[in-house]
Amino acid sequence: MAIARVSTLPETPVEAGLGGTSSYLYASKVSVAYAGRDADIVTAIDRIDLSIDRGEFVCLLGPSGCGKTTFLNVVAGFLPVSSGVLTLKGKAIDRPGPDRAMVFQQPGLLPWRDVLHNVTFGLEMSGRMRRREAIVRAGELLELVGLAEFARSFPHQLSGGMQQRVNLARALAVRPELLLLDEPFASVDAQTRESLQAELLAICKAPEVTALFVTHDIGEAVFLADRICILTSRPGRIVREVRVRLPKPRDEVRLKPEFLAYVQEVSGVLRSAAATAGKSENREEKRHGDDRP
Amino acid sequence: MATIVLDETGVPRRQGSAWQAQMGPRTERIVLGTAFIVAVLVAWQVVTALGIEPPIILPSPSDVVGAFRELFSSSDIWADFAASGEELLYGFALAAAVGIAAGLLIGWYPRLGYFFDPFINLLYAIPRVALGPLLVVWLGIGLSSKVALVFLIAVFPVLVNTSSGIRSLDPHLLRVARCFGASDLKIFRTIALPGSVPFILGGLRLAVGQSLIGVFVAELLGAQFGIGAMVENAGEQFQTDTVFAGLLIFAVAGLLLTAIVRWLERRFDAWRV
Ligand SMILES: Nc1ncnc2c1ncn2[C@@H]1O[C@H](COP(=O)(O)OP(=O)(O)OP(=O)(O)O)[C@@H](O)[C@H]1O
Ligand SMILES: [Mg+2]
């Protein structure tokens, strides 16, 4: 493999009962349920097992509504797990932390701040850097995502793709160890998407950066991932993991037969994964029927 | 037949005739708005010239101009301006300060909202000018009862708008901030406050108009000086032209103050395309 995999020991001794693992991120039988209407419970993800090493790039791929965003939210610490064990560096995740940064599907930029100060926003919120340093750092990141000349523009003056690059820069500015990305390039045009994917891959080359990337796009997953986890329809379970052994950097890989073979394999798995969900879909239809007065 | 064209914002617009199409929508708006005012003035002058009603009932526009000239030839008018201005300024400033501060708190802390909202809605619903006589009983006919009435009338639109501004903040932005580990105080300062500025300004714009009503009513209840008191006196002496002049002063003051707030709104609105 071209990517350097640094196997690190956990910083704190793994607590007994948390699963005893040396994985960077470790999920064991993680389920999340939402309280629906009237005591109704919607299980979004169902007993997910996943362990990710430091420096790995993992893509979550699955049909719409299978709980990918939900899983990212529990890893980010926004949402408690309903059952199961979820640890980061051996410690249970119970709140957002400065070691993680999330890139949401919507840019979520502050409309009254210019691009530069949108990028410093994360740094300000985590309060780990002086203002002056934060601005320098933000400038560097704008350079990286190719928006240096738009530092003084406001979000509404940017295209959707450019806004999404600002969103990415804002998350990278805090130097997170774990990047959580929720379909960050879904609203971006194809060319921009490819260049952003290449940039992201370059950024995640650093051995200490781990990425968990949610996408609908099989090609994107194969291009980016060291490993692709494929989920079933709701409630989401991981049905299959595909390890992508394509050398990095992958700039010219898209037309190679190995790449296409991976795409074919993954789409086959995905199709059968979507089909396995027939049961839960029926249940949902029945519920809707009951709602009618 | 009317044809549909796209104006510069891309919105289809009916095209009436050639001369209309040559004007931008802004010019069209100004021309039409002015035309109606001029038409009303002309009609008014014509009606009075016909002598249908005596000037004591309906003075002509030129009578009103005369009344203005007379008003401004005496120095009393400046005392009236000073008195009304003072009531308006203190009442409005107090309403803005209290309304914004309380609105921020009530919008930010849901429990405070649960606690105060029903009472605030109750007070908002009653015609607050009706509190005037009560305030005179409690505070006398001096400055304090007048400021209190203006305050009570103006504070509610500010408060209600501010709190609903806080409540309608983009939840996604709040999530982003939390994701970066922001404290509540930081979220308040960087998102809640700037995010609710347009709502606060909207509330202030409503409050300006209401404050003027407060000033007028407060002075009707007994005052030595003030534009409202001047109108009231003139009315008692059947100087109808002076009454009209006073009403015009109120109208112009309202327009000016609202224009200032609108200008502020536009400045802060630049980013909300
Ligand atoms: N706040 C919520 N309350 C109740 N149910 C929810 C909530 N959020 C999500 N769900 C349910 O959980 C399931 C998973 O949602 P989630 O957003 O995680 O899906 P997803 O895989 O990210 O879908 P997509 O690919 O469309 O973004 C959905 O079927 C939805 O009905
Ligand atoms: Mg999602």
Coordinates of C-alpha atoms and ligand atoms in Angstrom, one line a residue:
Chain A
M1 CA 0.0 0.0 0.0
A2 CA 1.2 3.4 -0.8
I3 CA -0.3 5.1 2.2
A4 CA 1.7 5.1 5.4
R5 CA -0.2 3.5 8.1
V6 CA 1.0 4.5 11.5
S7 CA -0.1 2.1 14.1
T8 CA -0.4 4.0 17.3
L9 CA -1.0 2.8 20.8
P10 CA -4.0 4.4 22.5
E11 CA -3.0 7.4 24.6
T12 CA -4.8 6.1 27.6
P13 CA -5.1 2.6 28.7
V14 CA -8.2 1.1 27.2
E15 CA -10.8 0.9 29.9
A16 CA -12.2 -2.5 30.7
G17 CA -15.6 -3.0 29.1
L18 CA -15.0 -0.5 26.3
G19 CA -14.1 -3.3 24.0
G20 CA -10.4 -3.6 24.5
T21 CA -9.2 -2.4 21.2
S22 CA -6.2 -0.5 19.7
S23 CA -8.4 1.0 17.0
Y24 CA -8.5 4.7 16.7
L25 CA -12.2 4.8 16.3
Y26 CA -14.0 1.8 17.5
A27 CA -17.7 1.0 17.2
S28 CA -19.3 -2.2 18.5
K29 CA -22.9 -2.9 18.1
V30 CA -23.8 0.8 17.9
S31 CA -27.5 1.4 17.5
V32 CA -29.2 4.7 17.3
A33 CA -33.0 5.2 17.6
Y34 CA -34.9 8.3 17.2
A35 CA -38.1 9.0 19.1
G36 CA -40.8 9.3 16.5
R37 CA -44.4 10.4 16.9
D38 CA -46.4 8.8 19.8
A39 CA -43.9 6.6 21.6
D40 CA -42.9 5.3 18.1
I41 CA -39.2 4.5 17.8
V42 CA -37.3 4.8 14.5
T43 CA -34.2 2.8 14.5
A44 CA -31.8 4.6 12.2
I45 CA -28.8 2.4 12.6
D46 CA -28.6 -1.1 13.8
R47 CA -25.7 -2.7 15.6
I48 CA -22.9 -1.2 13.5
D49 CA -19.5 -2.7 14.0
L50 CA -16.6 -0.7 12.6
S51 CA -13.1 -0.1 13.6
I52 CA -10.9 2.5 11.9
D53 CA -7.1 2.9 12.3
R54 CA -5.4 6.2 12.6
G55 CA -4.7 7.6 9.2
E56 CA -7.2 5.5 7.4
F57 CA -9.7 7.0 4.9
V58 CA -13.0 5.2 5.2
C59 CA -16.1 5.8 3.1
L60 CA -19.6 5.0 4.2
L61 CA -21.8 4.1 1.3
G62 CA -25.5 3.3 1.5
P63 CA -29.0 4.1 0.2
S64 CA -30.7 7.3 1.2
G65 CA -32.1 7.3 4.8
C66 CA -30.0 4.4 5.9
G67 CA -28.4 6.3 8.8
K68 CA -25.1 7.5 7.4
T69 CA -25.6 11.1 8.7
T70 CA -26.8 9.6 12.0
F71 CA -23.6 7.6 12.4
L72 CA -21.5 10.7 11.7
N73 CA -23.5 12.6 14.2
V74 CA -22.8 10.1 17.0
V75 CA -19.1 10.0 16.1
A76 CA -19.1 13.8 16.2
G77 CA -20.7 13.7 19.6
F78 CA -24.0 15.4 18.7
L79 CA -26.1 12.4 19.3
P80 CA -25.9 9.7 22.0
V81 CA -25.7 6.1 21.0
S82 CA -28.8 4.2 22.1
S83 CA -26.8 1.0 22.7
G84 CA -23.4 -0.3 22.0
V85 CA -19.9 1.0 22.5
L86 CA -18.3 3.8 20.6
T87 CA -14.8 5.0 21.5
L88 CA -12.3 7.3 20.1
K89 CA -8.7 6.6 21.2
G90 CA -10.1 4.3 23.8
K91 CA -12.4 6.9 25.3
A92 CA -16.2 6.9 25.0
I93 CA -17.5 9.7 22.8
D94 CA -20.0 11.8 24.7
R95 CA -19.6 15.3 23.2
P96 CA -18.1 17.2 20.3
G97 CA -14.4 17.7 20.7
P98 CA -11.6 19.7 19.1
D99 CA -10.0 16.5 17.8
R100 CA -13.0 16.1 15.3
A101 CA -14.3 18.4 12.7
M102 CA -17.4 17.9 10.6
V103 CA -18.0 19.0 7.0
F104 CA -21.7 19.1 6.6
Q105 CA -23.5 18.7 3.3
Q106 CA -24.7 22.3 3.4
P107 CA -22.0 24.9 3.6
G108 CA -23.4 26.5 6.7
L109 CA -21.3 29.7 6.3
L110 CA -22.1 32.8 8.3
P111 CA -23.7 35.2 5.7
W112 CA -22.5 38.3 7.5
R113 CA -18.8 37.3 7.6
D114 CA -16.4 37.4 4.7
V115 CA -14.8 34.2 3.5
L116 CA -11.6 34.7 5.5
H117 CA -13.5 35.2 8.8
N118 CA -15.7 32.2 8.0
V119 CA -12.6 30.1 7.9
T120 CA -11.4 31.5 11.2
F121 CA -14.8 30.8 12.7
G122 CA -13.9 27.2 13.8
L123 CA -10.7 28.4 15.3
E124 CA -12.4 31.2 17.2
M125 CA -15.1 28.8 18.5
S126 CA -12.6 26.3 19.8
G127 CA -10.6 29.2 21.2
R128 CA -7.2 27.6 20.6
M129 CA -5.5 30.3 18.6
R130 CA -4.9 34.0 18.8
R131 CA -6.8 36.1 16.3
R132 CA -3.7 37.1 14.4
E133 CA -2.5 33.5 14.0
A134 CA -6.0 32.4 13.1
I135 CA -6.1 34.8 10.2
V136 CA -2.7 33.6 8.9
R137 CA -3.8 30.0 9.1
A138 CA -7.1 30.8 7.4
G139 CA -5.2 32.5 4.6
E140 CA -3.1 29.4 4.1
L141 CA -6.1 27.2 3.9
L142 CA -7.8 29.5 1.4
E143 CA -4.7 29.2 -0.7
L144 CA -5.0 25.4 -0.4
V145 CA -8.6 25.2 -1.6
G146 CA -7.8 27.8 -4.3
L147 CA -9.9 30.7 -2.9
A148 CA -7.2 33.1 -1.8
E149 CA -8.4 35.9 -4.0
F150 CA -11.9 35.6 -2.5
A151 CA -10.9 36.1 1.1
R152 CA -12.8 39.4 1.2
S153 CA -15.9 38.1 -0.6
F154 CA -19.1 37.2 1.2
P155 CA -20.7 33.8 0.9
H156 CA -23.6 35.0 -1.3
Q157 CA -21.0 36.1 -3.8
L158 CA -19.7 32.6 -4.2
S159 CA -21.0 29.6 -6.1
G160 CA -22.2 26.6 -4.3
G161 CA -19.0 24.7 -5.0
M162 CA -16.8 27.6 -3.7
Q163 CA -18.9 27.8 -0.6
Q164 CA -18.3 24.1 0.0
R165 CA -14.6 24.7 -0.4
V166 CA -14.8 27.4 2.3
N167 CA -16.7 24.9 4.5
L168 CA -13.9 22.4 3.9
A169 CA -11.2 25.0 4.7
R170 CA -13.0 25.9 7.9
A171 CA -13.0 22.3 9.1
L172 CA -9.3 21.8 8.1
A173 CA -8.3 25.0 9.8
V174 CA -8.7 23.5 13.2
R175 CA -6.3 20.6 12.2
P176 CA -8.7 17.9 13.3
E177 CA -7.3 14.4 13.7
L178 CA -10.6 13.0 12.5
L179 CA -12.4 14.5 9.6
L180 CA -16.1 13.7 9.3
L181 CA -17.5 14.5 5.9
D182 CA -21.2 14.2 5.1
E183 CA -21.6 14.2 1.3
P184 CA -19.5 17.4 1.2
F185 CA -19.3 17.5 -2.6
A186 CA -22.8 16.4 -3.5
S187 CA -23.9 19.9 -4.6
V188 CA -20.7 20.7 -6.5
D189 CA -20.3 20.4 -10.3
A190 CA -18.4 17.4 -11.7
Q191 CA -15.1 19.2 -12.5
T192 CA -14.9 21.0 -9.2
R193 CA -15.8 17.8 -7.4
E194 CA -12.9 15.9 -9.0
S195 CA -10.4 18.6 -8.0
L196 CA -11.8 18.8 -4.5
Q197 CA -11.5 15.1 -4.2
A198 CA -7.9 15.2 -5.2
E199 CA -7.2 18.0 -2.8
L200 CA -8.9 16.2 0.0
L201 CA -6.9 13.1 -0.7
A202 CA -3.7 15.2 -0.6
I203 CA -4.7 16.7 2.7
C204 CA -5.5 13.3 4.2
K205 CA -2.1 11.9 3.1
A206 CA -0.7 13.2 6.4
P207 CA -0.5 10.0 8.5
E208 CA -2.3 11.5 11.5
V209 CA -5.4 12.5 9.6
T210 CA -8.2 10.0 9.7
A211 CA -11.3 10.6 7.6
L212 CA -14.8 9.2 7.6
F213 CA -16.5 10.2 4.5
V214 CA -20.2 9.7 3.7
T215 CA -21.3 9.6 0.0
H216 CA -23.9 8.3 -2.4
D217 CA -21.4 8.3 -5.2
I218 CA -19.7 5.0 -5.8
G219 CA -16.9 6.5 -8.0
E220 CA -16.2 9.0 -5.3
A221 CA -15.9 6.3 -2.7
V222 CA -13.6 4.2 -4.8
F223 CA -11.4 7.2 -5.6
L224 CA -11.0 8.3 -2.0
A225 CA -11.2 5.4 0.2
D226 CA -8.8 2.9 1.7
R227 CA -11.9 1.0 2.8
I228 CA -15.6 1.3 1.8
C229 CA -18.3 0.2 4.2
I230 CA -21.6 -0.5 2.6
L231 CA -24.8 -0.2 4.6
T232 CA -28.2 -1.6 4.1
S233 CA -31.4 0.5 4.0
R234 CA -32.8 1.7 7.3
P235 CA -32.1 0.5 9.8
G236 CA -28.5 0.7 8.6
R237 CA -26.1 -2.2 9.1
I238 CA -22.8 -2.7 7.5
V239 CA -23.2 -5.6 5.1
R240 CA -19.8 -5.5 3.5
E241 CA -16.4 -3.8 3.6
V242 CA -14.4 -3.4 0.5
R243 CA -10.7 -2.6 0.8
V244 CA -9.6 -0.5 -2.1
R245 CA -6.0 -1.3 -2.9
L246 CA -5.3 1.3 -5.5
P247 CA -2.0 3.2 -5.1
K248 CA -2.1 6.8 -4.1
P249 CA -2.0 9.5 -5.3
R250 CA -4.9 8.4 -7.5
D251 CA -4.9 11.3 -10.0
E252 CA -5.0 9.3 -13.1
V253 CA -6.8 6.3 -11.8
R254 CA -10.4 6.8 -12.9
L255 CA -10.1 5.2 -16.3
K256 CA -8.0 2.3 -15.2
P257 CA -9.6 -1.2 -15.3
E258 CA -8.8 -1.8 -11.6
F259 CA -10.8 1.3 -10.7
L260 CA -13.7 0.2 -12.8
A261 CA -13.6 -3.2 -11.3
Y262 CA -13.9 -1.8 -7.9
V263 CA -16.8 0.4 -9.0
Q264 CA -18.5 -2.6 -10.4
E265 CA -18.0 -4.7 -7.3
V266 CA -19.2 -2.0 -5.0
S267 CA -22.3 -1.2 -7.0
G268 CA -23.2 -4.9 -7.1
V269 CA -23.0 -5.1 -3.3
L270 CA -24.9 -1.8 -2.9
R271 CA -27.7 -3.1 -5.1
S272 CA -28.2 -6.2 -3.1
A273 CA -27.8 -4.2 0.1
A274 CA -30.6 -1.9 -0.9
A275 CA -32.8 -5.0 -1.7
T276 CA -32.3 -6.5 1.7
A277 CA -34.2 -3.7 3.3
G278 CA -37.6 -4.8 2.0
K279 CA -38.7 -5.7 5.4
S280 CA -38.2 -2.3 7.0
E281 CA -39.6 -0.5 4.0
N282 CA -42.9 -2.4 4.4
R283 CA -43.0 -1.6 8.1
E284 CA -42.7 2.1 7.3
E285 CA -45.5 2.0 4.7
K286 CA -47.7 0.3 7.3
R287 CA -47.0 3.0 9.8
H288 CA -47.9 5.8 7.3
G289 CA -51.2 4.0 6.7
D290 CA -51.9 3.9 10.4
D291 CA -51.4 7.7 10.7
R292 CA -54.4 8.5 8.6
P293 CA -57.3 9.6 10.7
Chain B
M1 CA -52.9 43.9 -25.1
A2 CA -50.5 43.6 -22.2
T3 CA -47.3 41.7 -22.8
I4 CA -45.1 40.0 -20.3
V5 CA -41.5 41.0 -20.0
L6 CA -38.8 40.1 -17.6
D7 CA -37.4 42.9 -15.5
E8 CA -33.8 43.0 -14.4
T9 CA -34.5 40.7 -11.4
G10 CA -35.8 38.1 -13.9
V11 CA -39.4 38.4 -12.6
P12 CA -42.0 38.5 -15.2
R13 CA -43.8 41.8 -15.2
R14 CA -46.7 43.0 -17.3
Q15 CA -45.8 45.7 -19.7
G16 CA -48.5 48.3 -19.9
S17 CA -47.4 50.7 -22.5
A18 CA -44.4 52.1 -24.2
W19 CA -43.8 55.0 -21.9
Q20 CA -44.0 52.7 -18.8
A21 CA -41.5 50.3 -20.3
Q22 CA -38.9 53.1 -20.7
M23 CA -38.8 53.7 -16.9
G24 CA -37.1 51.5 -14.4
P25 CA -39.3 50.0 -11.7
R26 CA -37.8 52.5 -9.2
T27 CA -38.6 55.6 -11.2
E28 CA -42.0 54.1 -11.9
R29 CA -42.6 53.7 -8.2
I30 CA -41.6 57.2 -7.4
V31 CA -43.5 58.8 -10.3
L32 CA -46.7 56.9 -9.4
G33 CA -46.4 57.6 -5.7
T34 CA -45.8 61.3 -6.2
A35 CA -48.6 61.5 -8.7
F36 CA -51.2 60.3 -6.2
I37 CA -50.0 62.8 -3.6
V38 CA -50.2 65.6 -6.1
A39 CA -53.7 64.5 -7.2
V40 CA -54.9 64.5 -3.6
L41 CA -53.5 68.0 -3.0
V42 CA -55.1 69.3 -6.2
A43 CA -58.4 67.8 -5.3
W44 CA -58.2 69.2 -1.9
Q45 CA -57.4 72.7 -3.2
V46 CA -60.3 72.4 -5.8
V47 CA -62.8 71.3 -3.2
T48 CA -61.9 74.2 -0.8
A49 CA -61.9 76.7 -3.7
L50 CA -65.5 75.6 -4.5
G51 CA -66.3 76.8 -1.0
I52 CA -68.4 73.7 -0.1
E53 CA -67.1 73.8 3.5
P54 CA -66.0 76.9 5.4
P55 CA -62.2 77.0 6.1
I56 CA -62.9 76.4 9.8
I57 CA -64.0 72.9 8.8
L58 CA -61.7 72.3 5.9
P59 CA -58.9 74.7 5.3
S60 CA -57.2 74.7 1.9
P61 CA -53.6 73.6 1.4
S62 CA -52.6 77.2 1.1
D63 CA -54.3 78.0 4.4
V64 CA -52.1 75.2 5.9
V65 CA -49.0 76.7 4.4
G66 CA -50.0 80.0 6.0
A67 CA -50.5 78.3 9.3
F68 CA -47.0 76.9 9.0
R69 CA -45.6 80.3 8.4
E70 CA -47.3 81.6 11.5
L71 CA -46.2 78.7 13.6
F72 CA -42.6 79.1 12.7
S73 CA -42.7 82.9 13.2
S74 CA -43.1 82.3 17.0
S75 CA -40.5 80.7 19.1
D76 CA -43.1 78.6 20.9
I77 CA -42.9 76.0 18.2
W78 CA -39.3 75.3 19.2
A79 CA -40.4 74.7 22.8
D80 CA -43.1 72.3 21.4
F81 CA -40.4 70.5 19.3
A82 CA -38.1 70.3 22.3
A83 CA -40.9 68.9 24.6
S84 CA -42.1 66.3 22.1
G85 CA -38.6 65.4 21.0
E86 CA -37.6 64.8 24.6
E87 CA -40.6 62.5 25.3
L88 CA -40.0 60.6 22.0
L89 CA -36.2 60.3 22.6
Y90 CA -36.4 59.1 26.2
G91 CA -39.3 56.8 25.6
F92 CA -38.0 55.3 22.4
A93 CA -34.4 54.9 23.8
L94 CA -35.7 53.1 26.9
A95 CA -38.0 50.9 24.8
A96 CA -35.1 50.0 22.4
A97 CA -32.7 49.2 25.3
V98 CA -35.2 47.2 27.4
G99 CA -36.9 45.6 24.4
I100 CA -33.6 44.4 22.8
A101 CA -32.1 43.1 26.0
A102 CA -35.3 41.4 27.2
G103 CA -36.0 40.0 23.7
L104 CA -32.5 38.5 23.5
L105 CA -32.9 36.8 26.9
I106 CA -36.4 35.6 26.3
G107 CA -35.5 34.3 22.8
W108 CA -32.3 32.6 24.0
Y109 CA -33.6 30.8 27.1
P110 CA -36.7 28.8 26.3
R111 CA -37.8 28.7 29.9
L112 CA -37.8 32.5 30.1
G113 CA -40.0 32.4 27.0
Y114 CA -42.4 29.9 28.5
F115 CA -42.6 32.1 31.6
F116 CA -43.0 35.5 30.0
D117 CA -44.6 34.9 26.6
P118 CA -48.2 34.6 27.7
F119 CA -48.0 37.8 29.7
I120 CA -46.2 39.7 26.9
N121 CA -48.7 38.6 24.4
L122 CA -51.5 39.7 26.6
L123 CA -50.0 43.2 27.0
Y124 CA -49.2 43.3 23.3
A125 CA -52.8 42.6 22.5
I126 CA -54.4 45.4 24.5
P127 CA -54.5 48.9 23.0
R128 CA -51.7 50.3 25.1
V129 CA -52.7 54.0 24.5
A130 CA -55.6 53.1 26.9
L131 CA -53.0 53.0 29.6
G132 CA -52.5 56.7 29.3
P133 CA -55.0 57.9 31.9
L134 CA -53.7 55.2 34.3
L135 CA -50.1 56.5 33.9
V136 CA -51.3 60.1 34.5
V137 CA -52.9 58.9 37.8
W138 CA -49.7 57.1 38.8
L139 CA -47.0 59.5 37.6
G140 CA -48.7 62.9 37.2
I141 CA -48.8 64.9 34.0
G142 CA -45.1 65.6 33.9
L143 CA -42.5 64.2 31.6
S144 CA -42.4 60.8 33.4
S145 CA -45.9 59.7 32.5
K146 CA -45.4 60.7 28.9
V147 CA -42.1 58.8 28.6
A148 CA -43.7 55.8 30.3
L149 CA -46.5 55.8 27.8
V150 CA -44.2 56.0 24.8
F151 CA -42.0 53.3 26.4
L152 CA -45.0 51.0 26.9
I153 CA -46.2 51.4 23.4
A154 CA -42.9 51.0 21.7
V155 CA -41.2 48.3 23.8
F156 CA -43.4 45.4 22.6
P157 CA -42.7 45.5 18.9
V158 CA -39.0 45.6 19.7
L159 CA -39.2 42.8 22.3
V160 CA -41.4 40.5 20.3
N161 CA -39.3 41.0 17.1
T162 CA -36.0 40.5 18.9
S163 CA -37.1 37.3 20.6
S164 CA -38.5 35.8 17.4
G165 CA -35.3 36.8 15.6
I166 CA -33.3 34.7 18.1
R167 CA -35.7 31.8 17.8
S168 CA -35.5 31.7 14.1
L169 CA -31.8 31.5 13.9
D170 CA -30.6 28.9 11.3
P171 CA -30.3 25.7 13.4
H172 CA -27.6 24.5 11.0
L173 CA -25.3 27.4 11.9
L174 CA -25.8 26.6 15.6
R175 CA -24.9 23.0 14.9
V176 CA -21.8 24.0 13.0
A177 CA -20.7 26.2 16.0
R178 CA -21.4 23.4 18.5
C179 CA -19.4 21.1 16.3
F180 CA -16.3 23.4 16.8
G181 CA -16.9 23.2 20.5
A182 CA -18.3 26.7 20.9
S183 CA -19.5 27.8 24.3
D184 CA -23.0 29.2 24.6
L185 CA -21.6 32.7 25.2
K186 CA -19.5 32.5 22.0
I187 CA -22.5 31.2 20.0
F188 CA -24.6 34.1 21.3
R189 CA -22.0 36.7 20.4
T190 CA -21.1 35.3 17.0
I191 CA -24.3 33.9 15.7
A192 CA -27.4 34.9 17.8
L193 CA -26.5 38.6 18.0
P194 CA -25.6 39.3 14.3
G195 CA -28.2 36.8 13.1
S196 CA -31.0 38.7 14.8
V197 CA -30.0 42.2 13.8
P198 CA -32.5 42.4 10.9
F199 CA -35.3 41.4 13.2
I200 CA -34.2 43.9 15.8
L201 CA -34.2 46.7 13.2
G202 CA -37.6 45.6 11.9
G203 CA -38.9 45.9 15.5
L204 CA -37.3 49.4 15.9
R205 CA -39.0 50.5 12.7
L206 CA -42.4 49.5 14.0
A207 CA -41.6 51.1 17.3
V208 CA -40.8 54.4 15.8
G209 CA -44.3 54.8 14.4
Q210 CA -45.9 53.6 17.6
S211 CA -43.7 56.0 19.7
L212 CA -45.2 58.9 17.8
I213 CA -48.7 57.8 18.6
G214 CA -47.5 57.6 22.2
V215 CA -46.2 61.1 22.2
F216 CA -49.4 62.5 20.7
V217 CA -51.8 60.7 23.0
A218 CA -49.6 61.5 26.1
E219 CA -49.8 65.2 25.2
L220 CA -53.6 65.1 24.6
L221 CA -53.9 64.0 28.3
G222 CA -52.4 67.3 29.4
A223 CA -49.3 69.1 28.5
Q224 CA -48.0 72.7 28.3
F225 CA -45.7 72.2 25.4
G226 CA -45.4 69.7 22.6
I227 CA -46.6 69.3 19.0
G228 CA -49.5 67.1 20.2
A229 CA -50.4 69.8 22.8
M230 CA -50.2 72.4 20.1
V231 CA -52.6 70.5 17.9
E232 CA -55.0 70.0 20.8
N233 CA -55.0 73.7 21.6
A234 CA -55.5 74.7 18.0
G235 CA -58.4 72.3 17.8
E236 CA -60.1 73.8 20.8
Q237 CA -59.8 77.2 19.2
F238 CA -61.0 76.0 15.8
Q239 CA -57.7 76.9 14.2
T240 CA -58.2 74.0 11.8
D241 CA -55.3 75.0 9.5
T242 CA -52.9 74.8 12.5
V243 CA -54.3 71.4 13.3
F244 CA -53.5 70.2 9.8
A245 CA -50.0 71.7 10.1
G246 CA -49.4 69.8 13.3
L247 CA -50.6 66.5 11.8
L248 CA -48.2 67.1 8.9
I249 CA -45.3 67.6 11.3
F250 CA -46.1 64.3 12.9
A251 CA -46.3 62.6 9.5
V252 CA -42.9 64.1 8.4
A253 CA -41.3 63.1 11.7
G254 CA -42.6 59.6 11.3
L255 CA -41.4 59.3 7.7
L256 CA -37.9 60.7 8.6
L257 CA -37.4 58.4 11.5
T258 CA -38.6 55.4 9.6
A259 CA -36.3 56.3 6.7
I260 CA -33.4 56.3 9.1
V261 CA -34.2 52.9 10.4
R262 CA -34.8 51.6 6.9
W263 CA -31.4 52.9 5.9
L264 CA -29.8 51.0 8.8
E265 CA -31.8 48.0 7.7
R266 CA -30.5 48.2 4.2
R267 CA -26.9 48.5 5.4
F268 CA -27.3 45.4 7.5
D269 CA -29.3 43.7 4.8
A270 CA -26.6 43.9 2.2
W271 CA -25.5 40.3 3.0
R272 CA -29.0 38.9 3.0
V273 CA -29.6 38.6 -0.7
Ligands
LIG1 N1 -34.1 14.0 14.0 C1 -34.7 12.8 13.6 N2 -35.8 12.4 14.2 C2 -36.4 11.3 13.8 N3 -35.9 10.4 12.8 C3 -34.8 10.8 12.2 C4 -34.1 12.0 12.5 N4 -33.0 12.1 11.7 C5 -33.1 11.0 10.9 N5 -34.1 10.2 11.2 C6 -34.4 9.0 10.6 O1 -33.3 8.2 10.6 C7 -33.0 7.6 9.4 C8 -31.6 7.8 9.0 O2 -31.4 9.2 8.7 P1 -30.0 9.8 8.2 O3 -30.2 11.2 8.1 O4 -28.9 9.3 9.1 O5 -29.9 9.1 6.8 P2 -28.8 9.2 5.7 O6 -28.2 7.9 5.5 O7 -27.8 10.3 6.1 O8 -29.6 9.6 4.4 P3 -29.2 10.6 3.2 O9 -28.3 9.7 2.4 O10 -30.5 10.8 2.5 O11 -28.6 11.8 3.8 C9 -34.0 8.2 8.4 O12 -34.8 7.2 7.9 C10 -34.8 9.2 9.2 O13 -36.2 8.8 9.0
MG2 MG -27.4 12.2 5.3

